[in-house]
Short mmCIF file of C-alpha atoms and ligand atoms in Angstrom, two decimals:
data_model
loop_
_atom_site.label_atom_id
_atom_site.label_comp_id
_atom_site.label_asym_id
_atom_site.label_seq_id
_atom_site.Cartn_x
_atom_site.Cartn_y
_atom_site.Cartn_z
CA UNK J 1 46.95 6.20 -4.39
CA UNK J 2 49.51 8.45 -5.92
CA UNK J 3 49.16 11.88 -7.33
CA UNK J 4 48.58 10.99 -10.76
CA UNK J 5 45.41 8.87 -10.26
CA UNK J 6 43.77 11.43 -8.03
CA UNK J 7 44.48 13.86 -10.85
CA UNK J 8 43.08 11.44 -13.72
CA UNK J 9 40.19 11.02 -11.28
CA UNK J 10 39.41 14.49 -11.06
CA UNK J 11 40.22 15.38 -14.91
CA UNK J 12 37.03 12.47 -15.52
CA UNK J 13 35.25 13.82 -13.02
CA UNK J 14 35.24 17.84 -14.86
CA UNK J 15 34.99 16.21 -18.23
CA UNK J 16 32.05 14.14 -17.23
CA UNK J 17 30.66 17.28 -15.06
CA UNK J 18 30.89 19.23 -18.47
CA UNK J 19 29.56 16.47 -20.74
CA UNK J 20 26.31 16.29 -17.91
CA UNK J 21 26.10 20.02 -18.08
CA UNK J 22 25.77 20.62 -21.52
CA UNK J 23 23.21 17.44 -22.25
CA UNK J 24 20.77 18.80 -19.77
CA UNK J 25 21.29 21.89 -20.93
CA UNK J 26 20.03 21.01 -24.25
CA UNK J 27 17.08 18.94 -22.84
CA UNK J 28 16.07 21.55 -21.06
CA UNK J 29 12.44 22.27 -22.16
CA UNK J 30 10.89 25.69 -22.61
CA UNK J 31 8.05 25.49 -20.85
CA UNK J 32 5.23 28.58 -20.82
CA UNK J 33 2.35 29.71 -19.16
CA UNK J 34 0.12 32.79 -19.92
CA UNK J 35 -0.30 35.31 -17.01
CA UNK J 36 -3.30 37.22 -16.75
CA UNK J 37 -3.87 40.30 -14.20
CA UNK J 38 -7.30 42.17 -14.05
CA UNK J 39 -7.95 45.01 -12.48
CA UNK J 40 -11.45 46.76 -11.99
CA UNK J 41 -10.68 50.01 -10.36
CA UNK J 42 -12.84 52.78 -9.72
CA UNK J 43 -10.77 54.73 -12.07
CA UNK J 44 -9.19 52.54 -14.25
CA UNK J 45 -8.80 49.31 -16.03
CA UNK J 46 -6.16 47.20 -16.14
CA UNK J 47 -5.86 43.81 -18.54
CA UNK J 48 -2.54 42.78 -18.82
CA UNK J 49 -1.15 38.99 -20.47
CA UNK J 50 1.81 37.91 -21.11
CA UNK J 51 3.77 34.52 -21.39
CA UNK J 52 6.11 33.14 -18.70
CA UNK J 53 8.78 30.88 -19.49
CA UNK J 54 11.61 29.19 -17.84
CA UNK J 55 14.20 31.25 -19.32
CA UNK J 56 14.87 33.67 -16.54
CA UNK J 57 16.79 36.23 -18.43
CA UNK J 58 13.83 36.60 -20.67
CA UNK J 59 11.11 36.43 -17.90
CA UNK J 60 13.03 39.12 -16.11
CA UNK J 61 13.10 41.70 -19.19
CA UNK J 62 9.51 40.66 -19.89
CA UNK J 63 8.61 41.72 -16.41
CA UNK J 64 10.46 44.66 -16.49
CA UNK J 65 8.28 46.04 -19.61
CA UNK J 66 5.05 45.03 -18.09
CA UNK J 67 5.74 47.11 -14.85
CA UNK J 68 7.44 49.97 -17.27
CA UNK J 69 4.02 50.33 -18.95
CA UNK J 70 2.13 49.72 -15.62
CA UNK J 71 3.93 52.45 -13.88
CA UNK J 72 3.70 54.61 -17.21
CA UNK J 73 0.07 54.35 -17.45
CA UNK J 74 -0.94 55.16 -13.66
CA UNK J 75 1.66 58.27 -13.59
CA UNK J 76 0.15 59.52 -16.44
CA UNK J 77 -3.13 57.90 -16.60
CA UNK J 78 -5.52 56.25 -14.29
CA UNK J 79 -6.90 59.07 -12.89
CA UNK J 80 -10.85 59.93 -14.41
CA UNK J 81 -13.84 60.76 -12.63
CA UNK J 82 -16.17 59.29 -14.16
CA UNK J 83 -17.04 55.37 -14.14
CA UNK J 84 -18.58 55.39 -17.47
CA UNK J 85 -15.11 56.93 -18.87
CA UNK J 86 -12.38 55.25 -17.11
CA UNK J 87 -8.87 54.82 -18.33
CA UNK J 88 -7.59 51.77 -19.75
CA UNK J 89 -4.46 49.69 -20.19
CA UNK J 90 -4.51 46.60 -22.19
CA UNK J 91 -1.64 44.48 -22.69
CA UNK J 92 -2.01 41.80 -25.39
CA UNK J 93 1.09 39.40 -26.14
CA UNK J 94 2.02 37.11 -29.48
CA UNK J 95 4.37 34.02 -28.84
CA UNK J 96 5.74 31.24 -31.11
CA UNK J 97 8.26 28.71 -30.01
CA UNK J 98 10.53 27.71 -33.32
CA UNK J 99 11.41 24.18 -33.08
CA UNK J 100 12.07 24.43 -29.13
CA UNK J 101 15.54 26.58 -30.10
CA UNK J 102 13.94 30.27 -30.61
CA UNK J 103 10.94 32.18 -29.29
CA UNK J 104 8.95 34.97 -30.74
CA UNK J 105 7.03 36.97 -29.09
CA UNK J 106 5.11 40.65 -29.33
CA UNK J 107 4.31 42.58 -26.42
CA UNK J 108 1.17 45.10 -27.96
CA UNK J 109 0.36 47.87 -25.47
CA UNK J 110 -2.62 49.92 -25.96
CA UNK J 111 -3.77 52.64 -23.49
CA UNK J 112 -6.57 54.59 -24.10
CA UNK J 113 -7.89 57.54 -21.58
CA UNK J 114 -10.31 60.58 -21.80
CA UNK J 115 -7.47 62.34 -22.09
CA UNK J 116 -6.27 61.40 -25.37
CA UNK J 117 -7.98 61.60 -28.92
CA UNK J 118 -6.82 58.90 -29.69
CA UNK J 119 -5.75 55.30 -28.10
CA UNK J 120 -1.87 54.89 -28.24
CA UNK J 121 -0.64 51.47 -29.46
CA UNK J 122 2.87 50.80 -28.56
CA UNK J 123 4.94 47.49 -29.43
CA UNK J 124 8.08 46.00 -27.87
CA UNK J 125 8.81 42.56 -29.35
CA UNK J 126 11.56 39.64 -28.21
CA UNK J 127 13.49 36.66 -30.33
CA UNK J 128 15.06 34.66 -28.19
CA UNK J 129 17.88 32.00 -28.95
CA UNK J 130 17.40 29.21 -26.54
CA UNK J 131 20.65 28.02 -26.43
CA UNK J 132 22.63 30.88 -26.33
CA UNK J 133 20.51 32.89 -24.22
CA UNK J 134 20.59 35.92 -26.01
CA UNK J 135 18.03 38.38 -27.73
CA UNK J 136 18.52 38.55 -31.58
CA UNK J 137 17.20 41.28 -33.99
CA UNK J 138 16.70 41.39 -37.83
CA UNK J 139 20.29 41.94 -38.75
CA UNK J 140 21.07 38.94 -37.22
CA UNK J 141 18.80 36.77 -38.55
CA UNK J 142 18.88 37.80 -42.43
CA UNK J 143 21.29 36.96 -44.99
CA UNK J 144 23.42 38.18 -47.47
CA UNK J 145 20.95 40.92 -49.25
CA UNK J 146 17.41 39.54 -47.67
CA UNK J 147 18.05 42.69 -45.66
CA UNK J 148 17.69 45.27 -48.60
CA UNK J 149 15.15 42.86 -49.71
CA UNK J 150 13.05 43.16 -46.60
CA UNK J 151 13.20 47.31 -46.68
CA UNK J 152 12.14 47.42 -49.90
CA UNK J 153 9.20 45.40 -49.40
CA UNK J 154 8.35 47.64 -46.39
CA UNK J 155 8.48 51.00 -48.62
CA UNK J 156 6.92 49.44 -51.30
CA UNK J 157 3.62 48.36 -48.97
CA UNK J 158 4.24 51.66 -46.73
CA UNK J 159 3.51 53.22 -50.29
CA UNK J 160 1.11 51.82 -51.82
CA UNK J 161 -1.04 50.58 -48.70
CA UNK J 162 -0.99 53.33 -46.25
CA UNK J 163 0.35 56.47 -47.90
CA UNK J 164 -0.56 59.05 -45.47
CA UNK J 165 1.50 57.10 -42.91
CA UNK J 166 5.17 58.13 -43.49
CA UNK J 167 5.72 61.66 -45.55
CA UNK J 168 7.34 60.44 -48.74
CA UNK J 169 10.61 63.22 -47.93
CA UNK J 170 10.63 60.87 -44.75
CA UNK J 171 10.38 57.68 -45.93
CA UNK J 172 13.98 56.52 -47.09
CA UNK J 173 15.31 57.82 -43.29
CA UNK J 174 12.44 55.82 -41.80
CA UNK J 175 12.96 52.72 -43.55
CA UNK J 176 16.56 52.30 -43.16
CA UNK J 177 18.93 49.53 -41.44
CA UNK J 178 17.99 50.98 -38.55
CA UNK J 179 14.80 49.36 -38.42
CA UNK J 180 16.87 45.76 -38.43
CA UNK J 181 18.26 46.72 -35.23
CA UNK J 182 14.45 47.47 -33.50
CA UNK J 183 12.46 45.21 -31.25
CA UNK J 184 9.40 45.69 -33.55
CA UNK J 185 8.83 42.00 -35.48
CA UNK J 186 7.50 38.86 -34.71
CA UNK J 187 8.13 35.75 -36.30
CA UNK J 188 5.45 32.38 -36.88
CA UNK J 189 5.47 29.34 -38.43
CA UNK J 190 4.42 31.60 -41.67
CA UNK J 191 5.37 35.04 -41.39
CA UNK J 192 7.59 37.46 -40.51
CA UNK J 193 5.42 40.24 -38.98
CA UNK J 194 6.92 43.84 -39.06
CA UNK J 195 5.00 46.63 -36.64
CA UNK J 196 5.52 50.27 -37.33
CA UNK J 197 4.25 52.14 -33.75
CA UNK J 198 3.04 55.39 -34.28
CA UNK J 199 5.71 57.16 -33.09
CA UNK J 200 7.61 55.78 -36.19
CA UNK J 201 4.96 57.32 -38.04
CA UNK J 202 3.38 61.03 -39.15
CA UNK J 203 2.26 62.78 -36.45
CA UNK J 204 -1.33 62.46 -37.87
CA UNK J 205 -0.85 58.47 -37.81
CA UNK J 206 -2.66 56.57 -34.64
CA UNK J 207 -2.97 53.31 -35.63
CA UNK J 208 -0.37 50.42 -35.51
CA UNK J 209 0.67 49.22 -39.08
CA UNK J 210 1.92 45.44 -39.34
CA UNK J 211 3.03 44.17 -42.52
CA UNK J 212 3.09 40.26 -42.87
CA UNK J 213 6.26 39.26 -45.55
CA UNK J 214 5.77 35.39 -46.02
CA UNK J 215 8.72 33.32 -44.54
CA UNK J 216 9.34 31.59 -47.88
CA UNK J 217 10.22 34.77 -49.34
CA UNK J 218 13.27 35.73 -47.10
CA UNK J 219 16.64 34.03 -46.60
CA UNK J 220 17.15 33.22 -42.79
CA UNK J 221 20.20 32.67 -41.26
CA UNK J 222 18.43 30.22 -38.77
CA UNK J 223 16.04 27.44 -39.31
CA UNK J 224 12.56 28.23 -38.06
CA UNK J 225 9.47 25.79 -37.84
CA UNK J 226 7.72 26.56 -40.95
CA UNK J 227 3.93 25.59 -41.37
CA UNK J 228 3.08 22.03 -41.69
CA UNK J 229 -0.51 21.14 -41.31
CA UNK J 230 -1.25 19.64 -38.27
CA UNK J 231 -2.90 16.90 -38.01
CA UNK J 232 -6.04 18.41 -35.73
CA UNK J 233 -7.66 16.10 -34.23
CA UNK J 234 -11.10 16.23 -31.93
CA UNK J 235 -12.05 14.46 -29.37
CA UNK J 236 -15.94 13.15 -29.30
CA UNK J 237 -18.05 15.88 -26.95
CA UNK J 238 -20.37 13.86 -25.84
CA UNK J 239 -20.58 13.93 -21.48
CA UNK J 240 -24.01 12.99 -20.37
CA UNK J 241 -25.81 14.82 -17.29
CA UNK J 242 -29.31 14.10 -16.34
CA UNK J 243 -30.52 17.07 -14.61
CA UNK J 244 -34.41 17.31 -12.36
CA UNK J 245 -35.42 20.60 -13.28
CA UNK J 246 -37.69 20.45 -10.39
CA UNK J 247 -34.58 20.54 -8.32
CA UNK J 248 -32.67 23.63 -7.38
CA UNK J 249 -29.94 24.45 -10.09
CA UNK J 250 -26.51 26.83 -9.80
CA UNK J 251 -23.99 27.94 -12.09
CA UNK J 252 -20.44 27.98 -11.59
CA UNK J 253 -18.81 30.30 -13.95
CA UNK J 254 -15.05 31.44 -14.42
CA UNK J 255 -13.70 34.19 -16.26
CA UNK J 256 -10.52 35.12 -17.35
CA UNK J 257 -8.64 31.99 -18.16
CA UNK J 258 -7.51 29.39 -19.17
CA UNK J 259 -4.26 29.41 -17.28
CA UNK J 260 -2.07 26.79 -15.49
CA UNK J 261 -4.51 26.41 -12.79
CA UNK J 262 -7.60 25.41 -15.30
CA UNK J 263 -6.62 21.72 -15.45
CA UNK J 264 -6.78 20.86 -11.53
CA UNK J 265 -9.89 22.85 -11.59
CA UNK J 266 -11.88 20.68 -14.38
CA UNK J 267 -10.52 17.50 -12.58
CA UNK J 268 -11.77 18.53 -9.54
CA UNK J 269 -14.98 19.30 -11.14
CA UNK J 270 -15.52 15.74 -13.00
CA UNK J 271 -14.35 14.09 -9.27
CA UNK J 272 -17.63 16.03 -7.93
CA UNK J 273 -19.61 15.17 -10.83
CA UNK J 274 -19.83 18.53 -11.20
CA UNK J 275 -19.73 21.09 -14.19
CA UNK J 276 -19.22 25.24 -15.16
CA UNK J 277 -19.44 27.12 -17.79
CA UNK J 278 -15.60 28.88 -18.57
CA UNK J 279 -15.29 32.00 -20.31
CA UNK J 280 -11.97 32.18 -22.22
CA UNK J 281 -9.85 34.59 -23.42
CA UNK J 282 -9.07 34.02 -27.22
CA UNK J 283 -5.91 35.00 -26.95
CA UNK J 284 -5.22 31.73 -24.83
CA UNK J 285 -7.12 29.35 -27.06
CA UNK J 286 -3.52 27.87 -28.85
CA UNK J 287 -1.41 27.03 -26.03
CA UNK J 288 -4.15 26.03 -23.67
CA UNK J 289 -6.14 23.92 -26.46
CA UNK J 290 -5.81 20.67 -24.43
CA UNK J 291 -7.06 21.47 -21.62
CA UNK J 292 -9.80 23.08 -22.96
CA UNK J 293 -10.44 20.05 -25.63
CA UNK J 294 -10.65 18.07 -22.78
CA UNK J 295 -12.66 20.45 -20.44
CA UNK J 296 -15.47 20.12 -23.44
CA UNK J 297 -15.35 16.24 -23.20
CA UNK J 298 -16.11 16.66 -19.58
CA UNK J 299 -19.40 18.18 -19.96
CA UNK J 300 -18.20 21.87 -19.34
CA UNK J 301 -19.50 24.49 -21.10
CA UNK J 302 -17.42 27.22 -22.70
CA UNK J 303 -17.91 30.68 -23.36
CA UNK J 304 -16.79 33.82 -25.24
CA UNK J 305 -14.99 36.79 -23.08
CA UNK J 306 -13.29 38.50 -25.82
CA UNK J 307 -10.04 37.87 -27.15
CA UNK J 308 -7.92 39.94 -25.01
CA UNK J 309 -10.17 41.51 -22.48
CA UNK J 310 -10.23 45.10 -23.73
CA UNK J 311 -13.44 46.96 -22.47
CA UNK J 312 -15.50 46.29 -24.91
CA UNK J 313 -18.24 48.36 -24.28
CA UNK J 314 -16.20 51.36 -25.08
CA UNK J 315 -14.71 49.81 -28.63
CA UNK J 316 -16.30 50.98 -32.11
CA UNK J 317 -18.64 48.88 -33.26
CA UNK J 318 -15.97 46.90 -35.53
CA UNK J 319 -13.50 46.41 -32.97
CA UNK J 320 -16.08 45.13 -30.74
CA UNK J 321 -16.78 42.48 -34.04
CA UNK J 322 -13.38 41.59 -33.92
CA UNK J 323 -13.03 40.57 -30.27
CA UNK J 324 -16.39 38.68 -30.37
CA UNK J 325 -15.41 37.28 -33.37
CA UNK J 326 -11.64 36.49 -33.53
CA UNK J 327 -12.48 34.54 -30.28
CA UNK J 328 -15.13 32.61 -32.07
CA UNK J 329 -12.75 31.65 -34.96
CA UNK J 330 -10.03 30.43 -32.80
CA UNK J 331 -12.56 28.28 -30.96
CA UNK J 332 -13.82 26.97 -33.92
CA UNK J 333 -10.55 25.96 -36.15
CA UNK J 334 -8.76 24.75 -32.33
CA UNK J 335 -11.00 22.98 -30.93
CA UNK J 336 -14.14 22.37 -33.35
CA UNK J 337 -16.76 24.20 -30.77
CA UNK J 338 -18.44 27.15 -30.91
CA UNK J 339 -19.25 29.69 -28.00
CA UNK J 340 -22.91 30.06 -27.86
CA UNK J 341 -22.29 33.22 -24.99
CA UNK J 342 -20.75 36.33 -24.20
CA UNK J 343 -19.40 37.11 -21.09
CA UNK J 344 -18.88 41.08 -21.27
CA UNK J 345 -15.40 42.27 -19.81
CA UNK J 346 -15.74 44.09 -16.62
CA UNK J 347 -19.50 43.27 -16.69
CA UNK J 348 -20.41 45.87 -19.00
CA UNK J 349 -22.96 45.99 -21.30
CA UNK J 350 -24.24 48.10 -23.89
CA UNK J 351 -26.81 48.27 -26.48
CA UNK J 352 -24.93 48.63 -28.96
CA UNK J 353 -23.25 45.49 -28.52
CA UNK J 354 -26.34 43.46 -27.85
CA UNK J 355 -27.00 44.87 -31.77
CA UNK J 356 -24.15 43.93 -32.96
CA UNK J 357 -23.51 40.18 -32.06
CA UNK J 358 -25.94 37.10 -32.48
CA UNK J 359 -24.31 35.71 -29.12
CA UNK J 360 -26.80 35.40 -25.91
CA UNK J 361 -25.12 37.95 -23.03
CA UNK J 362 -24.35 36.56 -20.06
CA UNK J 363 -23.85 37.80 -16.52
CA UNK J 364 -23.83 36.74 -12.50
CA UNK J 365 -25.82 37.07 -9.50
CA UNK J 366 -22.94 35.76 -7.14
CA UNK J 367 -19.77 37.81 -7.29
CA UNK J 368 -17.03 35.75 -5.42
CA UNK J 369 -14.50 38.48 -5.38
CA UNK J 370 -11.99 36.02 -6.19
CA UNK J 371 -10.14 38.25 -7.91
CA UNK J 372 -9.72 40.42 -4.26
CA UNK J 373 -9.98 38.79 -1.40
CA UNK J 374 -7.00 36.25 -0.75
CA UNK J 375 -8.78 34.07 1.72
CA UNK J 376 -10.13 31.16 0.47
CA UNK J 377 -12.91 30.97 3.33
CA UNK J 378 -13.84 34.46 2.65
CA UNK J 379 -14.41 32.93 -1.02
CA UNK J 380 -16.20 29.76 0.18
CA UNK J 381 -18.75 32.01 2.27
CA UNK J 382 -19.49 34.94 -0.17
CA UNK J 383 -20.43 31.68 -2.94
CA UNK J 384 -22.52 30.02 -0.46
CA UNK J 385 -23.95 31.91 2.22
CA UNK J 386 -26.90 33.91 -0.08
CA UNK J 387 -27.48 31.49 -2.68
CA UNK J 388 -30.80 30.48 -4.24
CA UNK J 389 -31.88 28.25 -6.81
CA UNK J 390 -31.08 29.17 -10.70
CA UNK J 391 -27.79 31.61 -9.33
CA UNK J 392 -24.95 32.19 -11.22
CA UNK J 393 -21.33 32.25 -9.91
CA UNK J 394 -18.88 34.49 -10.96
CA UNK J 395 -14.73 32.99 -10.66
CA UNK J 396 -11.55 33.20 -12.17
CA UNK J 397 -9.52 30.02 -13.00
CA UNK J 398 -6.45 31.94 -12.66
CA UNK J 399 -6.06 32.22 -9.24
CA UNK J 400 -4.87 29.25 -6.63
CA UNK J 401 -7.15 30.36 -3.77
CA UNK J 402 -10.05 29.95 -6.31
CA UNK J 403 -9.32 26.36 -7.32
CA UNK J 404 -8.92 25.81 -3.36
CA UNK J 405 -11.98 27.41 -2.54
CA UNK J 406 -13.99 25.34 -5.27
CA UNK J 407 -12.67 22.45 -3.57
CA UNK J 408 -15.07 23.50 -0.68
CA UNK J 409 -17.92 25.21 -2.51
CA UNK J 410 -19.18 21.79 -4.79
CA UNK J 411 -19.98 19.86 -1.71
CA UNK J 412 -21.36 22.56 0.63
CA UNK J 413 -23.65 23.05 -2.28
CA UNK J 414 -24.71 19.19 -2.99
CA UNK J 415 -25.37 18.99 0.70
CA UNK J 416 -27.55 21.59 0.18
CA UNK J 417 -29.70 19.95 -2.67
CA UNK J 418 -27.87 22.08 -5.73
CA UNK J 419 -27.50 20.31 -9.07
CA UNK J 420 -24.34 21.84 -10.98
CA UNK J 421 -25.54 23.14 -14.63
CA UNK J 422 -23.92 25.32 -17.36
CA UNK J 423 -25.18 28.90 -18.57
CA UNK J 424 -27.23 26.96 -21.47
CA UNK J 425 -28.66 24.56 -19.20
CA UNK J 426 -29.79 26.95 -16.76
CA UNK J 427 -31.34 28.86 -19.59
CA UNK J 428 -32.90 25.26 -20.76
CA UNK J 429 -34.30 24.79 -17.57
CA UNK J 430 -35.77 27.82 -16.85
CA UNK J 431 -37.79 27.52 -20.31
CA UNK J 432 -38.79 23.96 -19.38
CA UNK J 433 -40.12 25.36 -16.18
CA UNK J 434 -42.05 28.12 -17.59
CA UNK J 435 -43.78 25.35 -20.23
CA UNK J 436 -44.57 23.47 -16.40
CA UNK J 437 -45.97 26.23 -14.96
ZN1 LIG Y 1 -12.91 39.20 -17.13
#
């Protein structure tokens, strides 16, 4: 073969290279997951969530804010006496993915500590262009004069919805083009949502201000997923369990999900025949609605846990409301159920919130420490070695060693006699019981 074929050869082969390149690269799927980390220290609390993706450049600046504000919060933070007053970090996150090409998402700190008079809210937000891997910001996504348009609607509901927020001598250098520059909006299938922090704000200010501008009301440069009615669709709830209530009874709860593990831990359950009762995280509902669809069709049982696992016995009365009840709303318009329990964050309960909520509270008698120890025998022993009829089981299904270790728990306990029942079961059976007594 001569020099000019080899070359030919190899000019196909880089063209083709390129050709294959660029293809996958645009069939590359985003795919996300929502991370969860809990932490019940003596002195503090940590709830932290935020989405993963396969964009690494992204995951790594994501990942780098999380550990800013974790660091941040136990410098500063993190250090009361008192169990009844601990400090708190709580990390909630916002994502939409627009038409697989750009992703939105908020990152809402909120730290509140004995120390301060008031919580601090902080937001740091992220729009991502798929393809060109880059971060974009306001200026580059409006056109022509949508940006004047979009500061004038911020002074105008600055102004006439919270006027103590900015000092009107302030407000024209506040609301300038140098809020199209800031990580501070969020974008979903039907708004652009603008935060102002606090520390944009009058010193007096504490609370976080969004203002939602409707997408149809601003000229974009790119083409977003606006809203289109989905076509939601349920599936029939109807498993079937015949329980002996004259036979011992346990149930498995877990907290804190769902995540990517929840799926492989309700097939694991229908393989056993067996069933729990999950306690989800609103703020999860969306992008784990499947799973969770199809957790209900097993015969599972879920409950409420709050919509982003702030401690809830410390929240005024209406933010308490809100957590209990955001969570129930999501439930309801995703997936057509409706939690009939609580499950308290951090196990704590007050009065005050039995007061305010018509859902039944409920707790455990078995704590796993799933959420500590890393050994999945240490897990398997501390759910089965003191158990007694009508216990309840405290999990997470956001760990690996705790799907592992269920793997092992459901037939120690069947060998034992144990029927697996949900929280309302339970309940059921312990009435029906009383009636046979
Ligand atoms: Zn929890």
């Amino acid at each position: 073969m001569n020099k000019k074929w080899l070359l030919v050869i190899f000019f196909f082969l880089i063209i083709g290279g390129l050709v294959f390149f660029l293809f996958f690269r645009q069939k590359q799927n985003l795919k996300v997951e929502i991370l969860t980390e809990i932490e019940d220290h003596q002195r503090y609390l940590i709830g932290i969530h935020y989405p993963k993706t396969n964009i690494q450049a992204l995951d790594q600046v994501i990942e780098r804010y999380i550990e800013k504000q974790k660091t941040y919060f136990l410098t500063s933070y993190g250090d009361s006496d008192y169990l009844i007053d601990r400090d708190e970090l709580n990390i909630d996150y916002h994502y939409y993915l627009h038409n697989d090409s750009y992703v939105s998402i908020a990152l809402i700190t909120y730290i509140n500590s004995y120390k301060l008079e008031q919580p601090i809210y902080e937001v740091c937000t992220f729009f991502y262009d798929i393809q060109k891997d880059k971060n974009l910001v306001l200026k580059d996504l409006l056109v022509g004069d949508t940006q004047e348009i979009l500061l004038s609607i911020l002074k105008r509901t600055i102004q006439s919805e919270y006027p103590h927020a900015i000092l009107e001598s302030n407000i024209d250098a506040i609301i300038s083009k140098q809020l199209l520059i800031m990580n501070s909006f969020f974008i979903n299938d039907k708004d652009l949502i603008f935060y102002f922090s606090p520390d944009m704000l009058s010193s007096d200010y504490y609370d976080m201000i969004e203002i939602k501008i409707p997408l149809e009301s601003l000229k974009l440069s790119v083409t977003l997923s606006m809203s289109q009615k989905p076509n939601v669709s349920f599936p029939v709830y109807s498993a079937v369990r015949v329980i002996d209530p004259t036979q011992k009874v346990v149930a498995l709860t877990f907290d804190d999900g769902p995540s990517n593990h929840t799926k492989e831990i309700i097939d694991i359950l229908k393989e056993n025949d067996a069933c729990a009762t999950f306690f989800v995280l609103g703020n999860k509902v969306t992008l784990y609605q499947n799973v969770l669809k199809e957790s209900i069709a097993n015969g599972n049982e879920l409950g409420n846990h709050s919509y982003n696992h702030k401690w809830l016995s410390r929240l005024s009365v209406a933010n308490f409301i809100d957590q209990v009840e955001s969570t129930q709303k999501i439930m309801r318009e995703t997936l057509d159920y409706e939690p009939t329990y609580l499950r308290p964050t951090y196990g704590s309960i007050t009065n005050r919130m039995r007061k305010n909520t018509d859902l039944k509270i409920s707790l455990w008698t078995i704590d796993t420490k799933d959420w500590k120890l890393k050994s999945v025998e240490r897990i398997v022993e501390k759910a089965t070695s003191n158990i007694a009829d009508g216990d309840i089981i405290l999990m997470h299904d956001i760990f690996e060693r705790s799907k592992e270790a269920l793997k092992e728990i459901i037939p120690i306990l069947q060998e034992r006699g144990f029927q697996f029942v949900t929280v309302s079961e339970l309940n059921e059976i312990k009435r029906i019981r009383e009636r046979l007594d």
